[in-house]
Short mmCIF file of C-alpha atoms (C1' of nucleotides) in Angstrom, two decimals:
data_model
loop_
_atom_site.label_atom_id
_atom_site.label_comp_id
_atom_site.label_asym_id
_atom_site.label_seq_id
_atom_site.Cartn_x
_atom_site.Cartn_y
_atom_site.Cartn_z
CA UNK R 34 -9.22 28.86 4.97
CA UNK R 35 -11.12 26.06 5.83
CA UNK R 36 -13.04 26.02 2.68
CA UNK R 37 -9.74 26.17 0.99
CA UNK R 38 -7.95 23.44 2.81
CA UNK R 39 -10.85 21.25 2.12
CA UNK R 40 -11.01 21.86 -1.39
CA UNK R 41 -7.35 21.08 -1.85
CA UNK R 42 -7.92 17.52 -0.19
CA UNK R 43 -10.88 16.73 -2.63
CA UNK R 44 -8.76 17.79 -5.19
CA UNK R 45 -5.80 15.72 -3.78
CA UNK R 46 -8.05 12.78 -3.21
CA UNK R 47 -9.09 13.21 -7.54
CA UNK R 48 -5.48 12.60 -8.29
CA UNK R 49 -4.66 10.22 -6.27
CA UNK R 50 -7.07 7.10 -7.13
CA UNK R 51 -6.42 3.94 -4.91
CA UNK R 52 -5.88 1.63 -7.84
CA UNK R 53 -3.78 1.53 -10.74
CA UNK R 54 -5.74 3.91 -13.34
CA UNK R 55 -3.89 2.57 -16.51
CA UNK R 56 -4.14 -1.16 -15.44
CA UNK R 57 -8.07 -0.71 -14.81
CA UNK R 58 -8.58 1.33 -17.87
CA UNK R 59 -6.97 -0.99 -20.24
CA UNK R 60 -8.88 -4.00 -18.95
CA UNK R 61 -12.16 -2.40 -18.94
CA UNK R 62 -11.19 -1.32 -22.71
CA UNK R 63 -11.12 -5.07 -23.19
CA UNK R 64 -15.00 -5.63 -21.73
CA UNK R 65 -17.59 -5.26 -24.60
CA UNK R 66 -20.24 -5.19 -22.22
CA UNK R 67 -22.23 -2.36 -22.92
CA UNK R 68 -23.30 -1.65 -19.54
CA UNK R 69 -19.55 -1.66 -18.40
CA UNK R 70 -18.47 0.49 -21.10
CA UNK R 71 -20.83 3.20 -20.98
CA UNK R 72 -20.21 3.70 -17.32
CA UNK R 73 -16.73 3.70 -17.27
CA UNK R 74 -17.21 6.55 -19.44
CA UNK R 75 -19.49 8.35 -17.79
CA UNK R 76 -17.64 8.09 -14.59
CA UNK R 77 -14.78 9.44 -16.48
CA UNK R 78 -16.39 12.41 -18.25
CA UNK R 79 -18.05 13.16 -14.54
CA UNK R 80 -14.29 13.10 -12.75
CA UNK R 81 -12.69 15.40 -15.85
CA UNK R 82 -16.19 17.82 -15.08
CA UNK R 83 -15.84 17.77 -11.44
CA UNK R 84 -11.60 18.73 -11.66
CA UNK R 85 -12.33 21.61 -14.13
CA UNK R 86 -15.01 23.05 -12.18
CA UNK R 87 -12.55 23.15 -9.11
CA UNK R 88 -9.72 24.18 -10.67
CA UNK R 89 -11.84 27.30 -12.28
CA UNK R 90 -13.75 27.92 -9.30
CA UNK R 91 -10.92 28.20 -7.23
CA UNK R 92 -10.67 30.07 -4.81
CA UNK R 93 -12.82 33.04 -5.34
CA UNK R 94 -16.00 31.05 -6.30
CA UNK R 95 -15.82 28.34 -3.70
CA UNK R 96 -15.95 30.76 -0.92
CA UNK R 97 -19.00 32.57 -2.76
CA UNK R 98 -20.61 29.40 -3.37
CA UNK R 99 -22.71 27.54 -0.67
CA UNK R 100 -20.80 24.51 0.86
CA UNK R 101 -24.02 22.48 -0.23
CA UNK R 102 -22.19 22.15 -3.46
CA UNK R 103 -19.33 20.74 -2.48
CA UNK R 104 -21.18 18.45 -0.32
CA UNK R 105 -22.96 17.38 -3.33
CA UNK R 106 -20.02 16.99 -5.56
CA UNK R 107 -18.37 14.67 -3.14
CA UNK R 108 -21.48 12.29 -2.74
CA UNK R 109 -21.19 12.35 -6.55
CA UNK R 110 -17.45 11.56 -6.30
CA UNK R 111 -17.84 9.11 -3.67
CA UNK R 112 -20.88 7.32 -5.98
CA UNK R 113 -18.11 7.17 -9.10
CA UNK R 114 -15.33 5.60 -6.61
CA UNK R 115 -17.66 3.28 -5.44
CA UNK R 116 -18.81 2.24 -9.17
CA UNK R 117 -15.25 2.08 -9.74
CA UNK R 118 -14.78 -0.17 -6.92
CA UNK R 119 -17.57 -2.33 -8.28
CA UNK R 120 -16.19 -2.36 -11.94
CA UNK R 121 -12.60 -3.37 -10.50
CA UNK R 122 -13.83 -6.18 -8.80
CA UNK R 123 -16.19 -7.85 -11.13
CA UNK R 124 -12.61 -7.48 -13.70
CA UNK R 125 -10.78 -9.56 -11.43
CA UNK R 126 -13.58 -11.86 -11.14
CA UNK R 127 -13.73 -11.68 -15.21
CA UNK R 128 -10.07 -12.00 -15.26
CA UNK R 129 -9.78 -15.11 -12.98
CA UNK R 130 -12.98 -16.96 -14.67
CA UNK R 131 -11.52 -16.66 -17.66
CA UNK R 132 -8.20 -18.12 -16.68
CA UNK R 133 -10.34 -21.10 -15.26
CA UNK R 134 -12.25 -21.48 -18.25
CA UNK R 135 -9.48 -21.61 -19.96
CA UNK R 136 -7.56 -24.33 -17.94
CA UNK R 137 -10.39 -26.24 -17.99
CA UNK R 138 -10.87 -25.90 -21.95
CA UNK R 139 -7.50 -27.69 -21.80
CA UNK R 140 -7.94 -30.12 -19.52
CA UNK R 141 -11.56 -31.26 -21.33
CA UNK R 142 -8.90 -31.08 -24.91
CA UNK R 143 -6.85 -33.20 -23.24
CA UNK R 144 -9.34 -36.03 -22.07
CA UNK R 145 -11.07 -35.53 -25.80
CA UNK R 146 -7.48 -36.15 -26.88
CA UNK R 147 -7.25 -39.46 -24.76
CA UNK R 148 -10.81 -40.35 -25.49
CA UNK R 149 -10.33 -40.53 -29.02
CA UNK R 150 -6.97 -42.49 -29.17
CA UNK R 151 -7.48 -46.13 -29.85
CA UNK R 152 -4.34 -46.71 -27.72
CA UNK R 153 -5.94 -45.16 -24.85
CA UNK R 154 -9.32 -46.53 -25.20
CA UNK R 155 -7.88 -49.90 -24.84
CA UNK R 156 -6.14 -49.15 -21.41
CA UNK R 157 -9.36 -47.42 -20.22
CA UNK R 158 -11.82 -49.82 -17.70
CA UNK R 159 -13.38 -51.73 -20.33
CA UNK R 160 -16.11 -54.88 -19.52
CA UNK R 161 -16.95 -54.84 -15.85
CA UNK R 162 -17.37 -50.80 -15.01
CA UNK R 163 -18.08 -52.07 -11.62
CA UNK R 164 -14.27 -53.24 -11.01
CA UNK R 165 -13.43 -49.83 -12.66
CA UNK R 166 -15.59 -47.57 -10.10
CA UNK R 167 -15.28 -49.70 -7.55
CA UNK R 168 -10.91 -49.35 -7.82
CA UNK R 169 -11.38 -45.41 -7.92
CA UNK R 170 -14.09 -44.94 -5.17
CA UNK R 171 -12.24 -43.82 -2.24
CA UNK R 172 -10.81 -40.96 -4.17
CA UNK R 173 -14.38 -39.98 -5.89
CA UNK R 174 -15.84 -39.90 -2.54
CA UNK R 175 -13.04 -37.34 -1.77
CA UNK R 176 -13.94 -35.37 -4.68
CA UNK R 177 -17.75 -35.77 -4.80
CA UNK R 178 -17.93 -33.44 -1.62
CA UNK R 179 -21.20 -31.59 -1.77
CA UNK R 180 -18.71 -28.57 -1.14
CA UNK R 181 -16.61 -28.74 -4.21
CA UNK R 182 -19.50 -29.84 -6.14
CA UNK R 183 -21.47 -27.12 -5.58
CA UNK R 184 -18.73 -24.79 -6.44
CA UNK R 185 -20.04 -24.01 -9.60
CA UNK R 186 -23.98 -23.89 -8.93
CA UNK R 187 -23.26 -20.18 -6.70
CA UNK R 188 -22.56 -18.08 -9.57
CA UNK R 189 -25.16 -15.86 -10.62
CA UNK R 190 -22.92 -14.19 -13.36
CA UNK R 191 -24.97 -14.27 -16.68
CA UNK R 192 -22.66 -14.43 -19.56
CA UNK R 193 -23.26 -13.85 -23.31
CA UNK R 194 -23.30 -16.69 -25.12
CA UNK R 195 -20.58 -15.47 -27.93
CA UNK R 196 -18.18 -14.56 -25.39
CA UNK R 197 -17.45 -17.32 -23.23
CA UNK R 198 -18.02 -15.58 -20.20
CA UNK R 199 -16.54 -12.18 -20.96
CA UNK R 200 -20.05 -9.92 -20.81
CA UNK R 201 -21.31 -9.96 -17.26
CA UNK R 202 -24.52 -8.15 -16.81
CA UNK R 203 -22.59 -5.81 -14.47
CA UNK R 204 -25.85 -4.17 -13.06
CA UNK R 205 -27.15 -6.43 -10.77
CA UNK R 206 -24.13 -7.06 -9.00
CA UNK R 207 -22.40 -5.34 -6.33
CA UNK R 208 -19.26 -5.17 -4.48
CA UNK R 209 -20.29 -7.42 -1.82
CA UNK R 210 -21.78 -9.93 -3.69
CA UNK R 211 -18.97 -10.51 -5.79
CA UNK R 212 -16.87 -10.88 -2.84
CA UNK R 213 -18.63 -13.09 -0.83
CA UNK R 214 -19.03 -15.04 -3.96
CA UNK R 215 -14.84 -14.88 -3.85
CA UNK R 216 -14.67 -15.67 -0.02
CA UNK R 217 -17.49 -18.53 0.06
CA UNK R 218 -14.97 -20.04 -3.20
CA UNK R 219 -12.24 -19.30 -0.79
CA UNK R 220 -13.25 -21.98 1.93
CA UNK R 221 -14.36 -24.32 -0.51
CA UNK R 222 -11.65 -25.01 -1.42
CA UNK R 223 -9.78 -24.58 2.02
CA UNK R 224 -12.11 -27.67 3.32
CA UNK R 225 -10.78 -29.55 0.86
CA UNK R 226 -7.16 -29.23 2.33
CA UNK R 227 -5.72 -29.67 -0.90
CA UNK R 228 -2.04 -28.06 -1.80
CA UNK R 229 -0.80 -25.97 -4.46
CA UNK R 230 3.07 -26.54 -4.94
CA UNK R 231 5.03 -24.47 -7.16
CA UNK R 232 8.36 -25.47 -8.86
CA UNK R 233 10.40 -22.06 -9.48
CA UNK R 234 13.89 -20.52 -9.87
CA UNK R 235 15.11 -18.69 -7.07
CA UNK R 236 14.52 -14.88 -8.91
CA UNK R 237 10.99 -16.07 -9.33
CA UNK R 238 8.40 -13.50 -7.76
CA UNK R 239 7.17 -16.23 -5.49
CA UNK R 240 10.11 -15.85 -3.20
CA UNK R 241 8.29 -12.16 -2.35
CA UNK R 242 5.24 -13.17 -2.54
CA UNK R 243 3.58 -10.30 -0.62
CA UNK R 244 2.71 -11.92 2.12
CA UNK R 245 4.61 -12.05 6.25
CA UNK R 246 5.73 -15.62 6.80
CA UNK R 247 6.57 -16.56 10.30
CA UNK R 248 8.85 -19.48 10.36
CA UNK R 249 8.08 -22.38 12.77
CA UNK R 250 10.01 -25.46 11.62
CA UNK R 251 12.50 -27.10 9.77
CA UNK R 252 12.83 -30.50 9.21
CA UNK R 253 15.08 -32.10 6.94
CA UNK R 254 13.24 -34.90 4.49
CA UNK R 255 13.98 -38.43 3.40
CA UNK R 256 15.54 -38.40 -0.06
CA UNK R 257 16.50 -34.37 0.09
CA UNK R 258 19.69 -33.06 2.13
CA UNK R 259 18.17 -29.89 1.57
CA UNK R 260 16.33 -28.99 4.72
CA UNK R 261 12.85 -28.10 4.14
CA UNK R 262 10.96 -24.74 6.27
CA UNK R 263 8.15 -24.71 7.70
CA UNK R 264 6.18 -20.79 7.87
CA UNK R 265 2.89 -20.22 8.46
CA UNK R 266 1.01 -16.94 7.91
CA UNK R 267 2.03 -13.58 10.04
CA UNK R 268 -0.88 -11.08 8.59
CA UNK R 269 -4.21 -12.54 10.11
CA UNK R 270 -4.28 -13.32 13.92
CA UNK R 271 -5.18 -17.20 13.11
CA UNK R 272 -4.51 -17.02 9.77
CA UNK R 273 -4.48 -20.93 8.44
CA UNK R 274 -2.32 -20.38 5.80
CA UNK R 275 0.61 -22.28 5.90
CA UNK R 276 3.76 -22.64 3.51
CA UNK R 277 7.05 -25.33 2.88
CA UNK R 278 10.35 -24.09 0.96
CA UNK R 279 13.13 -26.12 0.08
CA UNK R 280 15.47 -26.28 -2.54
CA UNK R 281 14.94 -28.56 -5.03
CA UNK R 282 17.90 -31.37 -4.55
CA UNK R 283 18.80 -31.74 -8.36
CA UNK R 284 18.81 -27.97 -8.96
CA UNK R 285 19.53 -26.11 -6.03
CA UNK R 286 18.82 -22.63 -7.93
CA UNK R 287 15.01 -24.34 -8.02
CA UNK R 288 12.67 -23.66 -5.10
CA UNK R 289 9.49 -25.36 -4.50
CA UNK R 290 6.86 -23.92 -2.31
CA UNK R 291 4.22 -25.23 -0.95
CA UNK R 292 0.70 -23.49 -0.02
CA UNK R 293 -2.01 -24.78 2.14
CA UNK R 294 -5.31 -23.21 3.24
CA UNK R 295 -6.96 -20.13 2.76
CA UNK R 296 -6.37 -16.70 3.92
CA UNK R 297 -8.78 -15.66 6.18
CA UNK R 298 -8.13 -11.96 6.27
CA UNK R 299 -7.55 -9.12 3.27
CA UNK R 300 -4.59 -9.70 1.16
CA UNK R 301 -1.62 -6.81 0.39
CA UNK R 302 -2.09 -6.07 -3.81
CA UNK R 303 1.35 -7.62 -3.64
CA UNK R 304 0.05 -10.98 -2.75
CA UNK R 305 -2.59 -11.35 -5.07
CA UNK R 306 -1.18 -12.69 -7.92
CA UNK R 307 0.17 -15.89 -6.15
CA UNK R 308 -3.19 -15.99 -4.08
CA UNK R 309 -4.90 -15.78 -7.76
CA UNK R 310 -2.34 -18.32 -9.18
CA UNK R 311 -3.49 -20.75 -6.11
CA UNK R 312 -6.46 -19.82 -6.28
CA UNK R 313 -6.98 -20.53 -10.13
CA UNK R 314 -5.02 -24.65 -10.01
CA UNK R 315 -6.98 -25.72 -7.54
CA UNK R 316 -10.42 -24.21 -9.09
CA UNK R 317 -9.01 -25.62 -12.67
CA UNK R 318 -8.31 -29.29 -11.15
CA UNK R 319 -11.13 -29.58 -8.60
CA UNK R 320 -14.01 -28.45 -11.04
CA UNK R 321 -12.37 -30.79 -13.36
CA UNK R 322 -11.50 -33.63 -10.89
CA UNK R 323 -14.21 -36.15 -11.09
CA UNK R 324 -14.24 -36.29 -15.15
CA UNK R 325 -10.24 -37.06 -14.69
CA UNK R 326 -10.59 -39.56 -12.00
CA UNK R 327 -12.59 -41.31 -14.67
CA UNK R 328 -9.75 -42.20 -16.30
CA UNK R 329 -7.92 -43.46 -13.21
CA UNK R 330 -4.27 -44.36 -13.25
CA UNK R 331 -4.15 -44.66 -17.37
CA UNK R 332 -4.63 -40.96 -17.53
CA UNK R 333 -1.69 -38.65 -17.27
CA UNK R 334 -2.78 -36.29 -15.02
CA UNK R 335 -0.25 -33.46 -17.02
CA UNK R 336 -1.24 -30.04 -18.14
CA UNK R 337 -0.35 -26.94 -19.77
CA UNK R 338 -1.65 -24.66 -17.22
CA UNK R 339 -1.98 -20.75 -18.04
CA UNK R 340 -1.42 -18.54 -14.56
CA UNK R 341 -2.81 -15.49 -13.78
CA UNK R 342 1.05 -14.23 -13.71
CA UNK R 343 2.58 -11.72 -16.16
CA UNK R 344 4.88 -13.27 -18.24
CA UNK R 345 7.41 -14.88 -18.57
CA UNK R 346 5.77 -16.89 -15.46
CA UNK R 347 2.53 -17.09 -17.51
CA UNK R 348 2.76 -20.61 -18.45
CA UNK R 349 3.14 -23.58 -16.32
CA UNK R 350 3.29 -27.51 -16.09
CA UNK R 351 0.69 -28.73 -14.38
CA UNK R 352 0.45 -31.85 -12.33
CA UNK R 353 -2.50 -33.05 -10.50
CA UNK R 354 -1.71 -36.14 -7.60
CA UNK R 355 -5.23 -36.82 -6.70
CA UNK R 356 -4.80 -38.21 -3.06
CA UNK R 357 -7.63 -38.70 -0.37
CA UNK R 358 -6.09 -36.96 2.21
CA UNK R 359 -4.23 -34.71 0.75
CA UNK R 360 -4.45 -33.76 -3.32
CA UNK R 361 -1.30 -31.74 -4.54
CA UNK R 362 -1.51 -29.49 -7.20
CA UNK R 363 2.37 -29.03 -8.83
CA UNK R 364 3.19 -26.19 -11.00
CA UNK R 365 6.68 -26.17 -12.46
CA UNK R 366 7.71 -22.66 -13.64
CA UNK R 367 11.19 -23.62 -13.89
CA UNK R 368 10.69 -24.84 -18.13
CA UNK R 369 12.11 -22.07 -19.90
CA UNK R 370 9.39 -20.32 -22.38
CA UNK R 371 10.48 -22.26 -25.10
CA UNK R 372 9.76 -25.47 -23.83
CA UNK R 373 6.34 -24.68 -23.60
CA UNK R 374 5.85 -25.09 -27.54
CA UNK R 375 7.67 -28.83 -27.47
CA UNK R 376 6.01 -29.80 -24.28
CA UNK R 377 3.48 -32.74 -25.56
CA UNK R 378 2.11 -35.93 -24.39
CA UNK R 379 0.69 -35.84 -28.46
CA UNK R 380 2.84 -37.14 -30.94
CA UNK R 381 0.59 -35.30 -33.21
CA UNK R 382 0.53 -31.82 -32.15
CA UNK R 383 3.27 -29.10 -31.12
CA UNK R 384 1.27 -26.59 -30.14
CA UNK R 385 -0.53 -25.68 -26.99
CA UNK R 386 -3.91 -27.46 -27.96
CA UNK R 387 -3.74 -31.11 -27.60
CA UNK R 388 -4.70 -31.66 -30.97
CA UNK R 389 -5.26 -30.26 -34.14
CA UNK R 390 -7.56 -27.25 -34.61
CA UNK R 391 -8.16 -27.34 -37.98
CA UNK R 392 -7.97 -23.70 -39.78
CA UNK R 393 -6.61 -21.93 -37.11
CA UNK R 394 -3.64 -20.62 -35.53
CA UNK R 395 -1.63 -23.22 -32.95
CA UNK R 396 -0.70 -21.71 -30.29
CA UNK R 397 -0.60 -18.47 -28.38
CA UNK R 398 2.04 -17.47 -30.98
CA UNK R 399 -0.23 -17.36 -33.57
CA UNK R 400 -0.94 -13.72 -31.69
CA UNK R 401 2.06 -12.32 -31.36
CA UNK R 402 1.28 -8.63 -30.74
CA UNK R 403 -1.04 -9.44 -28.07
CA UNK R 404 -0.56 -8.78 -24.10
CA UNK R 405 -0.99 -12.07 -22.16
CA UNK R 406 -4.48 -11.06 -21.44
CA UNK R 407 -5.42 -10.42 -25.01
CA UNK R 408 -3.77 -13.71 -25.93
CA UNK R 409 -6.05 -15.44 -23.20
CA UNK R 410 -9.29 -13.92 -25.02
CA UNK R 411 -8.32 -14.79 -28.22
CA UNK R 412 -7.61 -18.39 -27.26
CA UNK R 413 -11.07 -18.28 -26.05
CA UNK R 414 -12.28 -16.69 -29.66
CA UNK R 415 -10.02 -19.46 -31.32
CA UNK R 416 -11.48 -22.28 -29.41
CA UNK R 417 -15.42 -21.22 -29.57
CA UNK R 418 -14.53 -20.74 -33.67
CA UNK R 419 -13.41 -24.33 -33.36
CA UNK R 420 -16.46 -25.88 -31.13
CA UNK R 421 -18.77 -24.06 -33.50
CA UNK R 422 -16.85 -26.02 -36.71
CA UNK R 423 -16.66 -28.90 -35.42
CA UNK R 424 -19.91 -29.89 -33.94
CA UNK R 425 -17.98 -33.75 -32.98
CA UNK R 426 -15.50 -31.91 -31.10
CA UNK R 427 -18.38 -29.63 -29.46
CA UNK R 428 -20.39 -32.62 -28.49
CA UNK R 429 -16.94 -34.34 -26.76
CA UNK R 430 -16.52 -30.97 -24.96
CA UNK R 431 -20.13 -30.83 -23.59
CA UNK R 432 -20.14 -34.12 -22.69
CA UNK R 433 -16.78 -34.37 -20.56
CA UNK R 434 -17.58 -31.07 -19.05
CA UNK R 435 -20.82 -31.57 -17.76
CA UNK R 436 -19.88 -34.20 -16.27
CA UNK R 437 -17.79 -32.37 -13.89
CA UNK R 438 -19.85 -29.43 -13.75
CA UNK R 439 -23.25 -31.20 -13.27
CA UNK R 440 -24.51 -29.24 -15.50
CA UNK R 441 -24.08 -26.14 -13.81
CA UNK R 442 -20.93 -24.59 -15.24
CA UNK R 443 -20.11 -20.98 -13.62
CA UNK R 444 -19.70 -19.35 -17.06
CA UNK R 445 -22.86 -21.29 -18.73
CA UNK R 446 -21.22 -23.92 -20.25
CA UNK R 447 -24.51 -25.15 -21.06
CA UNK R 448 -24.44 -22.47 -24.17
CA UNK R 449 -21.73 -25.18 -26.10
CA UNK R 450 -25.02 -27.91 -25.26
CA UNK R 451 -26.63 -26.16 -28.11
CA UNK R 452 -25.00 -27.00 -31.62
CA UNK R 453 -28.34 -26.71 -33.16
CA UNK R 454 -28.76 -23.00 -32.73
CA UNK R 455 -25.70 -22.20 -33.77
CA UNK R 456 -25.23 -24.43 -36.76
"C1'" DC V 91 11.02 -5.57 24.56
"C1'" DG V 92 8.43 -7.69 21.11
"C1'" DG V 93 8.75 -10.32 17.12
"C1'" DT V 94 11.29 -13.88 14.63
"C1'" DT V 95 14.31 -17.87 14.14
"C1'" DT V 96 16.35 -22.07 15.74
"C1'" DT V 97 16.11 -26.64 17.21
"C1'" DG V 98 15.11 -30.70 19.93
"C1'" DA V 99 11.02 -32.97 21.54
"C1'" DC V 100 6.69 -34.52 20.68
"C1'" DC V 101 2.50 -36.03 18.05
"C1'" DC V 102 0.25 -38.60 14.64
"C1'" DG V 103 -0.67 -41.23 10.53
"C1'" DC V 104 0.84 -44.99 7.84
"C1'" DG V 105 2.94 -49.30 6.48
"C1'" DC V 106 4.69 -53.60 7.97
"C1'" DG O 101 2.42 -53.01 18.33
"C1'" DC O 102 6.40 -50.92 16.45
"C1'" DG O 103 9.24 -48.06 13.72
"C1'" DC O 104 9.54 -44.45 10.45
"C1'" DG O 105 8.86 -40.01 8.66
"C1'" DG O 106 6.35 -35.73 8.13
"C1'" DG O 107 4.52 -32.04 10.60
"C1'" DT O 108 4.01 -29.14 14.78
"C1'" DC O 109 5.08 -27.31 19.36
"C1'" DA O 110 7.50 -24.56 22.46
"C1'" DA O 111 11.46 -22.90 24.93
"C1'" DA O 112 15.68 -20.64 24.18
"C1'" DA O 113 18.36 -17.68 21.38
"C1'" DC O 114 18.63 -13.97 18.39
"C1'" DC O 115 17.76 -9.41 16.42
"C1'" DG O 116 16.38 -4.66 15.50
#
DNA sequence: CGGTTTTGACCCGCGC
DNA sequence: GCGCGGGTCAAAACCG
């Protein structure tokens, strides 16, 4: 009986997986790495095995069978749900580098954009840099942290140079690693006490956002009637995390919620998207921060920012209000999807790339049967197709990101250094 | 009864 | 130094 009861809990435990079997499989589908792939099959072929053996065995050759085997067939289950473990979370780590990358592609597009317009150049510091550095210093010293900095210079991810980051050599890298890599990110940019606020209608996710809030203020603000809340996290015993609703004053159906800090204890799946939201503006701006403060005051500091959210909360204005003491980060869900297409600060361009990319498609819609994640890779495709054409454009990109990334860019920016080789 | 919300008091930074 | 405003504290009230 024993035997049997046991059995029927390893079975039990083979059906029920602690993740989201579709979800995982159809992202690792979307990893060429060859290391990835090939494991992710094996595991799979090895689970399939290990059910049909139990289910023919049962019960007659179990009990016959020495309980050595079934000792050995759970270490070999327990190996596969640990490699599956380890495959999970380097794909979120993928997922939210790639997000970054991306924001950051469009931020560097942006100042290329800027750059290049004669309008602009004239409003840039011209003559005296000194007057120009010296007018933006107390902000760059802000920024030029040795902890934000250094963000970039921890990641020991190795990515192929085709793929902009989308082949990790998964082998050398465990579960541990890649979250301590994730947590030491985590009080980065908690140190930094900068905030994320988000702009959204009231049926917006955010209002759930996974997380226990425990209310401890309210406080009504100059210039809104609409009394502002103060909550601060319930889940961790000193968790720093703290949050500010109120309705928007305008457009009462619009809520904006503000995040500060860093969780310092494990987050419900529920709350992940929002942490990975946060967690992706303030990596997108921060990384990017010292090439924007370049431009000072003259530079709009507005951006199309893709989230880490399904749609239709996928797309975001972002606005960056660099600030010594405290930086804000504002993402405004509340533009319907359609705005998103005639949202421009380029006379020239309608699309979701700041300016013309010659030969290819405009925007996101130029991928229409794509999932949001699909549409996030091909972007990438679309936008290493046109760094590789146009080596002007590659040079701008190289330029205005290393300078931000010292170098040193997480997903090896250094490979768009190299128009040589690839022309 | 323990956890949460409410609300007035208090603290602190900033501008004048 | 003073006033203002944002943010936090903490005691009382509330709730399941």
């Amino acid at each position: 009986m024993e035997d049997k009861g046991s059995t029927k809990k390893f079975m039990e435990d083979d059906e029920k997986p602690s993740y989201d079997d579709n979800n995982i499989d159809s992202q690792i589908k979307k990893t060429d790495g060859p290391s990835s792939s090939h494991n992710n099959t094996q595991g799979s072929t090895l689970l399939l095995s290990l059910s049909l053996n139990n289910t023919t065995q049962l019960p007659h050759q179990i009990q016959a069978k020495p309980q050595i085997q079934i000792g050995k067939l759970r270490v070999k289950l327990e190996e596969e749900k640990k490699e599956n473990e380890n495959l999970k979370a380097m794909l979120n780590v993928v997922n939210e580098r790639c997000i970054v990358l991306q924001n950051r592609l469009l931020v560097a597009m942006h100042m290329h954009q800027i750059s290049s317009s004669p309008q602009n150049n004239n409003n840039l510091p011209k003559g005296n840099g000194q007057d120009a550095e010296k007018s933006m210093l107390p902000t760059r010293q802000f920024f030029d942290e040795p902890s934000s900095s250094d963000c970039s210079k921890k990641e020991g991810f190795q990515n192929n140079e085709n793929s902009m980051g989308r082949n990790f050599a998964c082998e050398n890298i465990n579960e541990g690693e890649i979250n301590k890599k994730i947590e030491d990110e985590s009080s980065e940019v908690s140190c930094r006490r900068a905030r994320v606020s988000i702009r959204a209608r009231s049926d917006f996710s955010l209002m759930m956002d996974g997380c226990q809030w425990r209310k401890y203020g309210q406080k009504t603000a100059k210039g809104n009637p609409c009394p502002r809340a103060y909550y601060r996290c319930s889940m961790g015993t000193s968790c720093p995390v703290r949050k500010q609703v109120q309705r928007c004053f305008k457009d009462e159906s619009v809520f904006i919620t503000t995040y500060e800090g860093n969780h310092n204890h494990q987050l419900p799946q529920a709350a992940k998207p929002i942490a990975n939201l946060i967690s992706s503006a303030l990596n997108t701006f921060f990384t990017n921060s010292s090439t924007s403060l370049q431009y000072g005051n003259n530079l709009s500091n507005t951006f199309l920012f893709s989230s880490p959210l399904s749609p239709p909360n996928s797309n975001a204005i972002a606005t960056f209000s660099p600030s010594p003491t405290c930086p804000i980060i504002t993402l405004d869900f509340t533009l319907p999807p359609s705005n998103f297409l005639q949202f421009k600060n380029h006379k020239q361009s309608s699309s979701l790339f700041p300016f013309p990319l010659q030969g290819y498609p405009q925007s996101f819609e130029g991928f229409p049967n794509m999932i949001n994640n699909e549409r996030k890779l091909a972007l990438v495709d679309v936008v290493s197709e046109a760094i590789a054409k146009d080596p002007s454009l590659k040079a701008t990109l190289f330029a205005a990101m290393s300078s931000f990334t010292n170098g040193s860019d997480p997903l090896n920016i250094n490979n768009l250094s190299q128009p040589s080789k690839s022309d």
